[in-house]
């Protein structure tokens, strides 16, 4: 089963709308016309409108960093799936460890958002991963299994093509520490085996599982060469065009 690599940049709470236009311009000119790898940028909500104009007529896709589970209503400060779709947003990062840590998101609350995203034709990038304490107590595989099962409960098999997962060991996010190629492959293979139990072999073989956690041009090739690593979710290195496109190039060569 061939899965097209996806390299997605999670800008987190960085860049104003005008900064975003500049950065997208730089990424665009470095990425060029080759389309063997899908490339997506996920700026903050306030930049999405300008970003959607800037990615027009380019191969860059647009993602958001969250969505509310409800379709509309009295949810002050929140953003709906319909609002994102109007801005040509294709992907939405859900369940990122920072949202779990700082905003109390759980597998159950993230599950609701994933189902809302799918109903509205947004492709979820569902983030999972263990903390340092969980890894040190050898609970990584159990934690990740539970996150997959609970977060994807009732996910419709008919929409499996739209599902992306991102394995992001919490201890590797923004720390400069990266999982070794073997560590990443071990967990990715385990994730695919849970997906096989849930959705069957053919569907599981088609789902992209990204690695995230201090990925940069220097370590990307090794990680992307692993059988079950189908791309990257990039934080820090997505904020400079050269580093981000360096990872895209590593994916093109993998
Ligand atoms: C992330 O936040 O999704 C991430 C992977 O961050 P970083 O690349 O900075 O570790």
PDB file of C-alpha atoms and ligand atoms in Angstrom:
ATOM      1  CA  UNK A   1       0.000   0.000   0.000  1.00  0.00           C
ATOM      2  CA  UNK A   2       1.581   3.284  -0.973  1.00  0.00           C
ATOM      3  CA  UNK A   3       0.804   6.227   1.247  1.00  0.00           C
ATOM      4  CA  UNK A   4       1.718   9.732   0.113  1.00  0.00           C
ATOM      5  CA  UNK A   5       3.921  11.489   2.647  1.00  0.00           C
ATOM      6  CA  UNK A   6       2.365  14.440   4.449  1.00  0.00           C
ATOM      7  CA  UNK A   7       4.543  17.139   6.005  1.00  0.00           C
ATOM      8  CA  UNK A   8       2.464  19.449   8.189  1.00  0.00           C
ATOM      9  CA  UNK A   9       3.708  22.552  10.009  1.00  0.00           C
ATOM     10  CA  UNK A  10       2.128  23.360  13.369  1.00  0.00           C
ATOM     11  CA  UNK A  11       2.871  27.034  13.892  1.00  0.00           C
ATOM     12  CA  UNK A  12       1.228  26.997  17.353  1.00  0.00           C
ATOM     13  CA  UNK A  13       0.735  30.555  18.731  1.00  0.00           C
ATOM     14  CA  UNK A  14       3.338  32.152  16.468  1.00  0.00           C
ATOM     15  CA  UNK A  15       3.242  34.663  13.595  1.00  0.00           C
ATOM     16  CA  UNK A  16       0.815  37.504  12.964  1.00  0.00           C
ATOM     17  CA  UNK A  17      -1.263  37.462   9.799  1.00  0.00           C
ATOM     18  CA  UNK A  18       1.272  39.638   7.963  1.00  0.00           C
ATOM     19  CA  UNK A  19       4.176  37.444   9.166  1.00  0.00           C
ATOM     20  CA  UNK A  20       2.218  34.472   7.867  1.00  0.00           C
ATOM     21  CA  UNK A  21       1.955  35.955   4.378  1.00  0.00           C
ATOM     22  CA  UNK A  22       5.740  36.456   4.311  1.00  0.00           C
ATOM     23  CA  UNK A  23       6.535  32.968   5.562  1.00  0.00           C
ATOM     24  CA  UNK A  24       4.076  31.314   3.166  1.00  0.00           C
ATOM     25  CA  UNK A  25       5.667  33.262   0.287  1.00  0.00           C
ATOM     26  CA  UNK A  26       9.104  31.910   1.250  1.00  0.00           C
ATOM     27  CA  UNK A  27       7.845  28.348   1.712  1.00  0.00           C
ATOM     28  CA  UNK A  28       6.036  28.512  -1.615  1.00  0.00           C
ATOM     29  CA  UNK A  29       9.081  29.553  -3.564  1.00  0.00           C
ATOM     30  CA  UNK A  30      11.266  26.873  -1.947  1.00  0.00           C
ATOM     31  CA  UNK A  31       8.703  24.071  -2.239  1.00  0.00           C
ATOM     32  CA  UNK A  32       8.375  24.574  -6.011  1.00  0.00           C
ATOM     33  CA  UNK A  33       6.100  22.534  -8.258  1.00  0.00           C
ATOM     34  CA  UNK A  34       6.941  18.965  -7.319  1.00  0.00           C
ATOM     35  CA  UNK A  35       3.875  17.318  -5.781  1.00  0.00           C
ATOM     36  CA  UNK A  36       5.118  13.904  -4.699  1.00  0.00           C
ATOM     37  CA  UNK A  37       4.726  14.970  -1.040  1.00  0.00           C
ATOM     38  CA  UNK A  38       1.683  16.742   0.441  1.00  0.00           C
ATOM     39  CA  UNK A  39       2.616  19.901   2.326  1.00  0.00           C
ATOM     40  CA  UNK A  40       0.314  21.601   4.810  1.00  0.00           C
ATOM     41  CA  UNK A  41       0.707  24.602   7.080  1.00  0.00           C
ATOM     42  CA  UNK A  42      -1.377  25.156  10.215  1.00  0.00           C
ATOM     43  CA  UNK A  43      -1.181  28.814  11.291  1.00  0.00           C
ATOM     44  CA  UNK A  44      -3.210  30.341  14.157  1.00  0.00           C
ATOM     45  CA  UNK A  45      -6.895  31.111  13.450  1.00  0.00           C
ATOM     46  CA  UNK A  46      -6.201  34.832  12.968  1.00  0.00           C
ATOM     47  CA  UNK A  47      -3.901  34.104  10.016  1.00  0.00           C
ATOM     48  CA  UNK A  48      -6.149  31.629   8.217  1.00  0.00           C
ATOM     49  CA  UNK A  49      -7.992  34.171   6.093  1.00  0.00           C
ATOM     50  CA  UNK A  50      -4.830  35.757   4.684  1.00  0.00           C
ATOM     51  CA  UNK A  51      -3.125  32.366   4.524  1.00  0.00           C
ATOM     52  CA  UNK A  52      -5.925  30.939   2.424  1.00  0.00           C
ATOM     53  CA  UNK A  53      -5.387  33.732  -0.137  1.00  0.00           C
ATOM     54  CA  UNK A  54      -1.622  33.147  -0.053  1.00  0.00           C
ATOM     55  CA  UNK A  55      -1.828  29.395  -0.683  1.00  0.00           C
ATOM     56  CA  UNK A  56      -4.223  29.812  -3.611  1.00  0.00           C
ATOM     57  CA  UNK A  57      -2.661  28.583  -6.858  1.00  0.00           C
ATOM     58  CA  UNK A  58       0.111  26.845  -4.884  1.00  0.00           C
ATOM     59  CA  UNK A  59       0.370  23.252  -3.787  1.00  0.00           C
ATOM     60  CA  UNK A  60       0.283  24.192  -0.094  1.00  0.00           C
ATOM     61  CA  UNK A  61      -2.695  22.967   1.891  1.00  0.00           C
ATOM     62  CA  UNK A  62      -4.116  24.706   4.909  1.00  0.00           C
ATOM     63  CA  UNK A  63      -4.791  23.292   8.361  1.00  0.00           C
ATOM     64  CA  UNK A  64      -6.176  24.675  11.626  1.00  0.00           C
ATOM     65  CA  UNK A  65      -4.991  23.866  15.144  1.00  0.00           C
ATOM     66  CA  UNK A  66      -8.357  23.076  16.748  1.00  0.00           C
ATOM     67  CA  UNK A  67     -12.114  23.091  16.151  1.00  0.00           C
ATOM     68  CA  UNK A  68     -15.110  23.102  18.458  1.00  0.00           C
ATOM     69  CA  UNK A  69     -17.199  19.926  18.674  1.00  0.00           C
ATOM     70  CA  UNK A  70     -20.462  21.874  18.308  1.00  0.00           C
ATOM     71  CA  UNK A  71     -21.632  23.182  14.955  1.00  0.00           C
ATOM     72  CA  UNK A  72     -22.582  26.678  16.229  1.00  0.00           C
ATOM     73  CA  UNK A  73     -23.969  28.468  19.271  1.00  0.00           C
ATOM     74  CA  UNK A  74     -23.035  30.025  22.598  1.00  0.00           C
ATOM     75  CA  UNK A  75     -19.373  28.971  22.877  1.00  0.00           C
ATOM     76  CA  UNK A  76     -17.515  32.237  23.425  1.00  0.00           C
ATOM     77  CA  UNK A  77     -14.080  32.291  21.863  1.00  0.00           C
ATOM     78  CA  UNK A  78     -14.556  29.112  19.858  1.00  0.00           C
ATOM     79  CA  UNK A  79     -14.359  28.359  16.133  1.00  0.00           C
ATOM     80  CA  UNK A  80     -16.632  25.982  14.197  1.00  0.00           C
ATOM     81  CA  UNK A  81     -15.848  23.538  11.425  1.00  0.00           C
ATOM     82  CA  UNK A  82     -18.060  25.468   8.995  1.00  0.00           C
ATOM     83  CA  UNK A  83     -16.030  28.645   9.645  1.00  0.00           C
ATOM     84  CA  UNK A  84     -12.848  26.750   8.819  1.00  0.00           C
ATOM     85  CA  UNK A  85     -14.264  25.177   5.678  1.00  0.00           C
ATOM     86  CA  UNK A  86     -15.217  28.610   4.352  1.00  0.00           C
ATOM     87  CA  UNK A  87     -11.517  29.509   4.492  1.00  0.00           C
ATOM     88  CA  UNK A  88     -10.562  26.402   2.487  1.00  0.00           C
ATOM     89  CA  UNK A  89      -9.042  24.668   5.498  1.00  0.00           C
ATOM     90  CA  UNK A  90      -8.421  20.983   4.695  1.00  0.00           C
ATOM     91  CA  UNK A  91      -6.856  19.586   7.889  1.00  0.00           C
ATOM     92  CA  UNK A  92      -7.323  20.176  11.597  1.00  0.00           C
ATOM     93  CA  UNK A  93      -4.861  19.182  14.331  1.00  0.00           C
ATOM     94  CA  UNK A  94      -6.782  17.596  17.200  1.00  0.00           C
ATOM     95  CA  UNK A  95      -5.712  16.314  20.603  1.00  0.00           C
ATOM     96  CA  UNK A  96      -2.288  17.952  20.532  1.00  0.00           C
ATOM     97  CA  UNK A  97      -0.481  17.287  23.819  1.00  0.00           C
ATOM     98  CA  UNK A  98      -0.419  21.018  24.611  1.00  0.00           C
ATOM     99  CA  UNK A  99      -4.218  21.078  24.415  1.00  0.00           C
ATOM    100  CA  UNK A 100      -4.414  17.983  26.583  1.00  0.00           C
ATOM    101  CA  UNK A 101      -1.959  19.476  29.106  1.00  0.00           C
ATOM    102  CA  UNK A 102      -3.142  23.106  29.286  1.00  0.00           C
ATOM    103  CA  UNK A 103      -6.818  22.904  28.295  1.00  0.00           C
ATOM    104  CA  UNK A 104      -7.888  19.629  29.855  1.00  0.00           C
ATOM    105  CA  UNK A 105      -8.656  17.826  26.601  1.00  0.00           C
ATOM    106  CA  UNK A 106      -9.164  14.074  26.932  1.00  0.00           C
ATOM    107  CA  UNK A 107      -9.543  11.187  24.501  1.00  0.00           C
ATOM    108  CA  UNK A 108     -13.308  11.599  24.936  1.00  0.00           C
ATOM    109  CA  UNK A 109     -13.493  15.345  24.226  1.00  0.00           C
ATOM    110  CA  UNK A 110     -11.105  14.965  21.314  1.00  0.00           C
ATOM    111  CA  UNK A 111     -13.253  12.111  19.962  1.00  0.00           C
ATOM    112  CA  UNK A 112     -16.232  14.487  19.688  1.00  0.00           C
ATOM    113  CA  UNK A 113     -14.103  16.999  17.775  1.00  0.00           C
ATOM    114  CA  UNK A 114     -12.813  14.299  15.425  1.00  0.00           C
ATOM    115  CA  UNK A 115     -16.375  13.228  14.584  1.00  0.00           C
ATOM    116  CA  UNK A 116     -17.438  16.849  14.011  1.00  0.00           C
ATOM    117  CA  UNK A 117     -14.410  17.432  11.777  1.00  0.00           C
ATOM    118  CA  UNK A 118     -15.230  14.393   9.661  1.00  0.00           C
ATOM    119  CA  UNK A 119     -18.904  15.339   9.320  1.00  0.00           C
ATOM    120  CA  UNK A 120     -17.742  18.695   7.937  1.00  0.00           C
ATOM    121  CA  UNK A 121     -15.156  17.377   5.490  1.00  0.00           C
ATOM    122  CA  UNK A 122     -12.164  18.427   7.563  1.00  0.00           C
ATOM    123  CA  UNK A 123      -9.370  15.882   7.805  1.00  0.00           C
ATOM    124  CA  UNK A 124      -8.356  15.331  11.430  1.00  0.00           C
ATOM    125  CA  UNK A 125      -4.687  14.979  12.335  1.00  0.00           C
ATOM    126  CA  UNK A 126      -5.230  13.122  15.596  1.00  0.00           C
ATOM    127  CA  UNK A 127      -2.251  13.515  17.957  1.00  0.00           C
ATOM    128  CA  UNK A 128      -1.312  10.862  20.478  1.00  0.00           C
ATOM    129  CA  UNK A 129       1.797  10.048  22.476  1.00  0.00           C
ATOM    130  CA  UNK A 130       3.170   9.150  25.875  1.00  0.00           C
ATOM    131  CA  UNK A 131       4.704  11.343  28.569  1.00  0.00           C
ATOM    132  CA  UNK A 132       8.245  10.755  29.814  1.00  0.00           C
ATOM    133  CA  UNK A 133       6.900   9.120  32.967  1.00  0.00           C
ATOM    134  CA  UNK A 134       4.748   6.742  30.930  1.00  0.00           C
ATOM    135  CA  UNK A 135       7.718   5.791  28.742  1.00  0.00           C
ATOM    136  CA  UNK A 136       9.977   5.238  31.721  1.00  0.00           C
ATOM    137  CA  UNK A 137       7.396   2.983  33.348  1.00  0.00           C
ATOM    138  CA  UNK A 138       7.155   1.013  30.068  1.00  0.00           C
ATOM    139  CA  UNK A 139       3.534   1.965  29.442  1.00  0.00           C
ATOM    140  CA  UNK A 140       4.029   3.618  26.039  1.00  0.00           C
ATOM    141  CA  UNK A 141       2.272   1.014  23.919  1.00  0.00           C
ATOM    142  CA  UNK A 142      -0.643   0.646  26.334  1.00  0.00           C
ATOM    143  CA  UNK A 143      -1.153   4.438  26.528  1.00  0.00           C
ATOM    144  CA  UNK A 144      -1.041   4.862  22.780  1.00  0.00           C
ATOM    145  CA  UNK A 145      -3.416   1.927  22.206  1.00  0.00           C
ATOM    146  CA  UNK A 146      -5.974   3.499  24.543  1.00  0.00           C
ATOM    147  CA  UNK A 147      -5.623   6.900  22.882  1.00  0.00           C
ATOM    148  CA  UNK A 148      -6.279   5.356  19.459  1.00  0.00           C
ATOM    149  CA  UNK A 149      -9.260   3.273  20.628  1.00  0.00           C
ATOM    150  CA  UNK A 150     -10.962   6.022  22.653  1.00  0.00           C
ATOM    151  CA  UNK A 151     -10.174   8.932  20.351  1.00  0.00           C
ATOM    152  CA  UNK A 152     -11.442   7.092  17.271  1.00  0.00           C
ATOM    153  CA  UNK A 153     -14.548   5.517  18.787  1.00  0.00           C
ATOM    154  CA  UNK A 154     -17.426   5.487  16.252  1.00  0.00           C
ATOM    155  CA  UNK A 155     -15.163   6.819  13.503  1.00  0.00           C
ATOM    156  CA  UNK A 156     -16.938   5.942  10.227  1.00  0.00           C
ATOM    157  CA  UNK A 157     -14.936   3.485   8.119  1.00  0.00           C
ATOM    158  CA  UNK A 158     -16.346   5.194   5.018  1.00  0.00           C
ATOM    159  CA  UNK A 159     -14.244   8.284   5.902  1.00  0.00           C
ATOM    160  CA  UNK A 160     -11.033   6.431   6.632  1.00  0.00           C
ATOM    161  CA  UNK A 161      -9.240   8.123   3.709  1.00  0.00           C
ATOM    162  CA  UNK A 162      -9.539  11.426   5.557  1.00  0.00           C
ATOM    163  CA  UNK A 163      -7.955  10.222   8.781  1.00  0.00           C
ATOM    164  CA  UNK A 164      -4.370  11.078   9.732  1.00  0.00           C
ATOM    165  CA  UNK A 165      -2.680  10.227  13.038  1.00  0.00           C
ATOM    166  CA  UNK A 166       0.399  11.838  14.521  1.00  0.00           C
ATOM    167  CA  UNK A 167       2.549   9.996  17.026  1.00  0.00           C
ATOM    168  CA  UNK A 168       4.126  12.698  19.147  1.00  0.00           C
ATOM    169  CA  UNK A 169       5.991  11.520  22.240  1.00  0.00           C
ATOM    170  CA  UNK A 170       5.293  14.357  24.701  1.00  0.00           C
ATOM    171  CA  UNK A 171       8.905  14.309  25.953  1.00  0.00           C
ATOM    172  CA  UNK A 172      10.134  15.024  22.407  1.00  0.00           C
ATOM    173  CA  UNK A 173       7.915  18.029  21.639  1.00  0.00           C
ATOM    174  CA  UNK A 174       9.872  21.263  21.589  1.00  0.00           C
ATOM    175  CA  UNK A 175      12.671  19.719  23.674  1.00  0.00           C
ATOM    176  CA  UNK A 176      15.238  18.921  20.991  1.00  0.00           C
ATOM    177  CA  UNK A 177      14.991  15.239  22.043  1.00  0.00           C
ATOM    178  CA  UNK A 178      13.790  12.963  19.248  1.00  0.00           C
ATOM    179  CA  UNK A 179      12.634   9.362  19.343  1.00  0.00           C
ATOM    180  CA  UNK A 180      15.177   7.133  17.630  1.00  0.00           C
ATOM    181  CA  UNK A 181      14.129   5.753  14.251  1.00  0.00           C
ATOM    182  CA  UNK A 182      13.533   2.359  15.900  1.00  0.00           C
ATOM    183  CA  UNK A 183      11.474   3.807  18.761  1.00  0.00           C
ATOM    184  CA  UNK A 184       9.268   5.659  16.296  1.00  0.00           C
ATOM    185  CA  UNK A 185       8.807   2.581  14.079  1.00  0.00           C
ATOM    186  CA  UNK A 186       7.910   0.381  17.061  1.00  0.00           C
ATOM    187  CA  UNK A 187       5.092   2.716  18.166  1.00  0.00           C
ATOM    188  CA  UNK A 188       3.873   3.429  14.633  1.00  0.00           C
ATOM    189  CA  UNK A 189       3.609  -0.323  13.965  1.00  0.00           C
ATOM    190  CA  UNK A 190       1.635  -0.733  17.192  1.00  0.00           C
ATOM    191  CA  UNK A 191      -0.713   2.102  16.179  1.00  0.00           C
ATOM    192  CA  UNK A 192      -1.270   0.434  12.809  1.00  0.00           C
ATOM    193  CA  UNK A 193      -2.030  -2.846  14.525  1.00  0.00           C
ATOM    194  CA  UNK A 194      -4.760  -1.195  16.671  1.00  0.00           C
ATOM    195  CA  UNK A 195      -6.132   0.457  13.527  1.00  0.00           C
ATOM    196  CA  UNK A 196      -6.219  -2.988  11.883  1.00  0.00           C
ATOM    197  CA  UNK A 197      -8.229  -4.372  14.809  1.00  0.00           C
ATOM    198  CA  UNK A 198     -10.646  -1.445  14.582  1.00  0.00           C
ATOM    199  CA  UNK A 199     -11.036  -0.920  10.828  1.00  0.00           C
ATOM    200  CA  UNK A 200      -9.555  -3.954   9.091  1.00  0.00           C
ATOM    201  CA  UNK A 201      -6.269  -4.490   7.313  1.00  0.00           C
ATOM    202  CA  UNK A 202      -6.929  -2.630   4.054  1.00  0.00           C
ATOM    203  CA  UNK A 203      -8.216   0.495   5.774  1.00  0.00           C
ATOM    204  CA  UNK A 204      -5.401   0.477   8.347  1.00  0.00           C
ATOM    205  CA  UNK A 205      -2.805   0.119   5.610  1.00  0.00           C
ATOM    206  CA  UNK A 206      -4.109   3.291   3.948  1.00  0.00           C
ATOM    207  CA  UNK A 207      -4.013   5.564   7.046  1.00  0.00           C
ATOM    208  CA  UNK A 208      -1.095   7.953   7.321  1.00  0.00           C
ATOM    209  CA  UNK A 209       0.733   8.050  10.648  1.00  0.00           C
ATOM    210  CA  UNK A 210       3.005  11.080  11.045  1.00  0.00           C
ATOM    211  CA  UNK A 211       5.867  11.412  13.518  1.00  0.00           C
ATOM    212  CA  UNK A 212       6.166  14.606  15.544  1.00  0.00           C
ATOM    213  CA  UNK A 213       8.695  15.688  18.146  1.00  0.00           C
ATOM    214  CA  UNK A 214      11.730  17.834  17.324  1.00  0.00           C
ATOM    215  CA  UNK A 215      11.828  16.694  13.705  1.00  0.00           C
ATOM    216  CA  UNK A 216      14.305  18.722  11.667  1.00  0.00           C
ATOM    217  CA  UNK A 217      16.135  18.378   8.330  1.00  0.00           C
ATOM    218  CA  UNK A 218      19.022  16.569  10.072  1.00  0.00           C
ATOM    219  CA  UNK A 219      16.943  13.733  11.539  1.00  0.00           C
ATOM    220  CA  UNK A 220      14.013  13.621   9.105  1.00  0.00           C
ATOM    221  CA  UNK A 221      15.456  11.193   6.553  1.00  0.00           C
ATOM    222  CA  UNK A 222      16.028   8.423   9.108  1.00  0.00           C
ATOM    223  CA  UNK A 223      12.579   8.771  10.638  1.00  0.00           C
ATOM    224  CA  UNK A 224      10.806   8.997   7.276  1.00  0.00           C
ATOM    225  CA  UNK A 225      12.605   5.885   6.034  1.00  0.00           C
ATOM    226  CA  UNK A 226      10.742   3.767   8.606  1.00  0.00           C
ATOM    227  CA  UNK A 227       8.065   1.543   7.140  1.00  0.00           C
ATOM    228  CA  UNK A 228       5.162   2.958   9.145  1.00  0.00           C
ATOM    229  CA  UNK A 229       6.237   6.613   9.287  1.00  0.00           C
ATOM    230  CA  UNK A 230       4.244   8.469   6.642  1.00  0.00           C
ATOM    231  CA  UNK A 231       5.286  12.046   7.240  1.00  0.00           C
ATOM    232  CA  UNK A 232       5.880  14.576   9.965  1.00  0.00           C
ATOM    233  CA  UNK A 233       4.063  17.053  12.160  1.00  0.00           C
ATOM    234  CA  UNK A 234       6.593  19.809  12.648  1.00  0.00           C
ATOM    235  CA  UNK A 235       6.536  22.483  15.346  1.00  0.00           C
ATOM    236  CA  UNK A 236       9.676  24.607  15.819  1.00  0.00           C
ATOM    237  CA  UNK A 237      11.220  23.781  12.457  1.00  0.00           C
ATOM    238  CA  UNK A 238       8.057  24.854  10.610  1.00  0.00           C
ATOM    239  CA  UNK A 239       8.651  28.483  11.561  1.00  0.00           C
ATOM    240  CA  UNK A 240      11.540  28.949   9.154  1.00  0.00           C
ATOM    241  CA  UNK A 241      11.065  28.223   5.476  1.00  0.00           C
ATOM    242  CA  UNK A 242      14.487  26.624   4.984  1.00  0.00           C
ATOM    243  CA  UNK A 243      14.154  24.133   7.836  1.00  0.00           C
ATOM    244  CA  UNK A 244      10.560  23.254   6.969  1.00  0.00           C
ATOM    245  CA  UNK A 245      11.249  22.759   3.277  1.00  0.00           C
ATOM    246  CA  UNK A 246      14.414  20.827   4.215  1.00  0.00           C
ATOM    247  CA  UNK A 247      12.082  18.267   5.805  1.00  0.00           C
ATOM    248  CA  UNK A 248       9.821  18.287   2.723  1.00  0.00           C
ATOM    249  CA  UNK A 249      12.931  17.526   0.649  1.00  0.00           C
ATOM    250  CA  UNK A 250      13.867  14.670   2.987  1.00  0.00           C
ATOM    251  CA  UNK A 251      10.381  13.224   2.404  1.00  0.00           C
ATOM    252  CA  UNK A 252      10.762  13.608  -1.369  1.00  0.00           C
ATOM    253  CA  UNK A 253      13.997  11.628  -1.178  1.00  0.00           C
ATOM    254  CA  UNK A 254      12.666   8.909   1.182  1.00  0.00           C
TER     255      UNK A 254
HETATM  256  C1  LIG B   1       4.417  19.789  17.708  1.00  0.00           C
HETATM  257  O1  LIG B   1       4.125  20.646  18.511  1.00  0.00           O
HETATM  258  O2  LIG B   1       3.509  19.194  17.098  1.00  0.00           O
HETATM  259  C2  LIG B   1       5.833  19.462  17.517  1.00  0.00           C
HETATM  260  C3  LIG B   1       6.132  18.337  16.947  1.00  0.00           C
HETATM  261  O3  LIG B   1       6.737  20.399  17.955  1.00  0.00           O
HETATM  262  P1  LIG B   1       8.339  20.363  17.751  1.00  0.00           P
HETATM  263  O4  LIG B   1       8.601  19.975  16.332  1.00  0.00           O
HETATM  264  O5  LIG B   1       8.783  21.748  18.066  1.00  0.00           O
HETATM  265  O6  LIG B   1       8.862  19.342  18.717  1.00  0.00           O
END
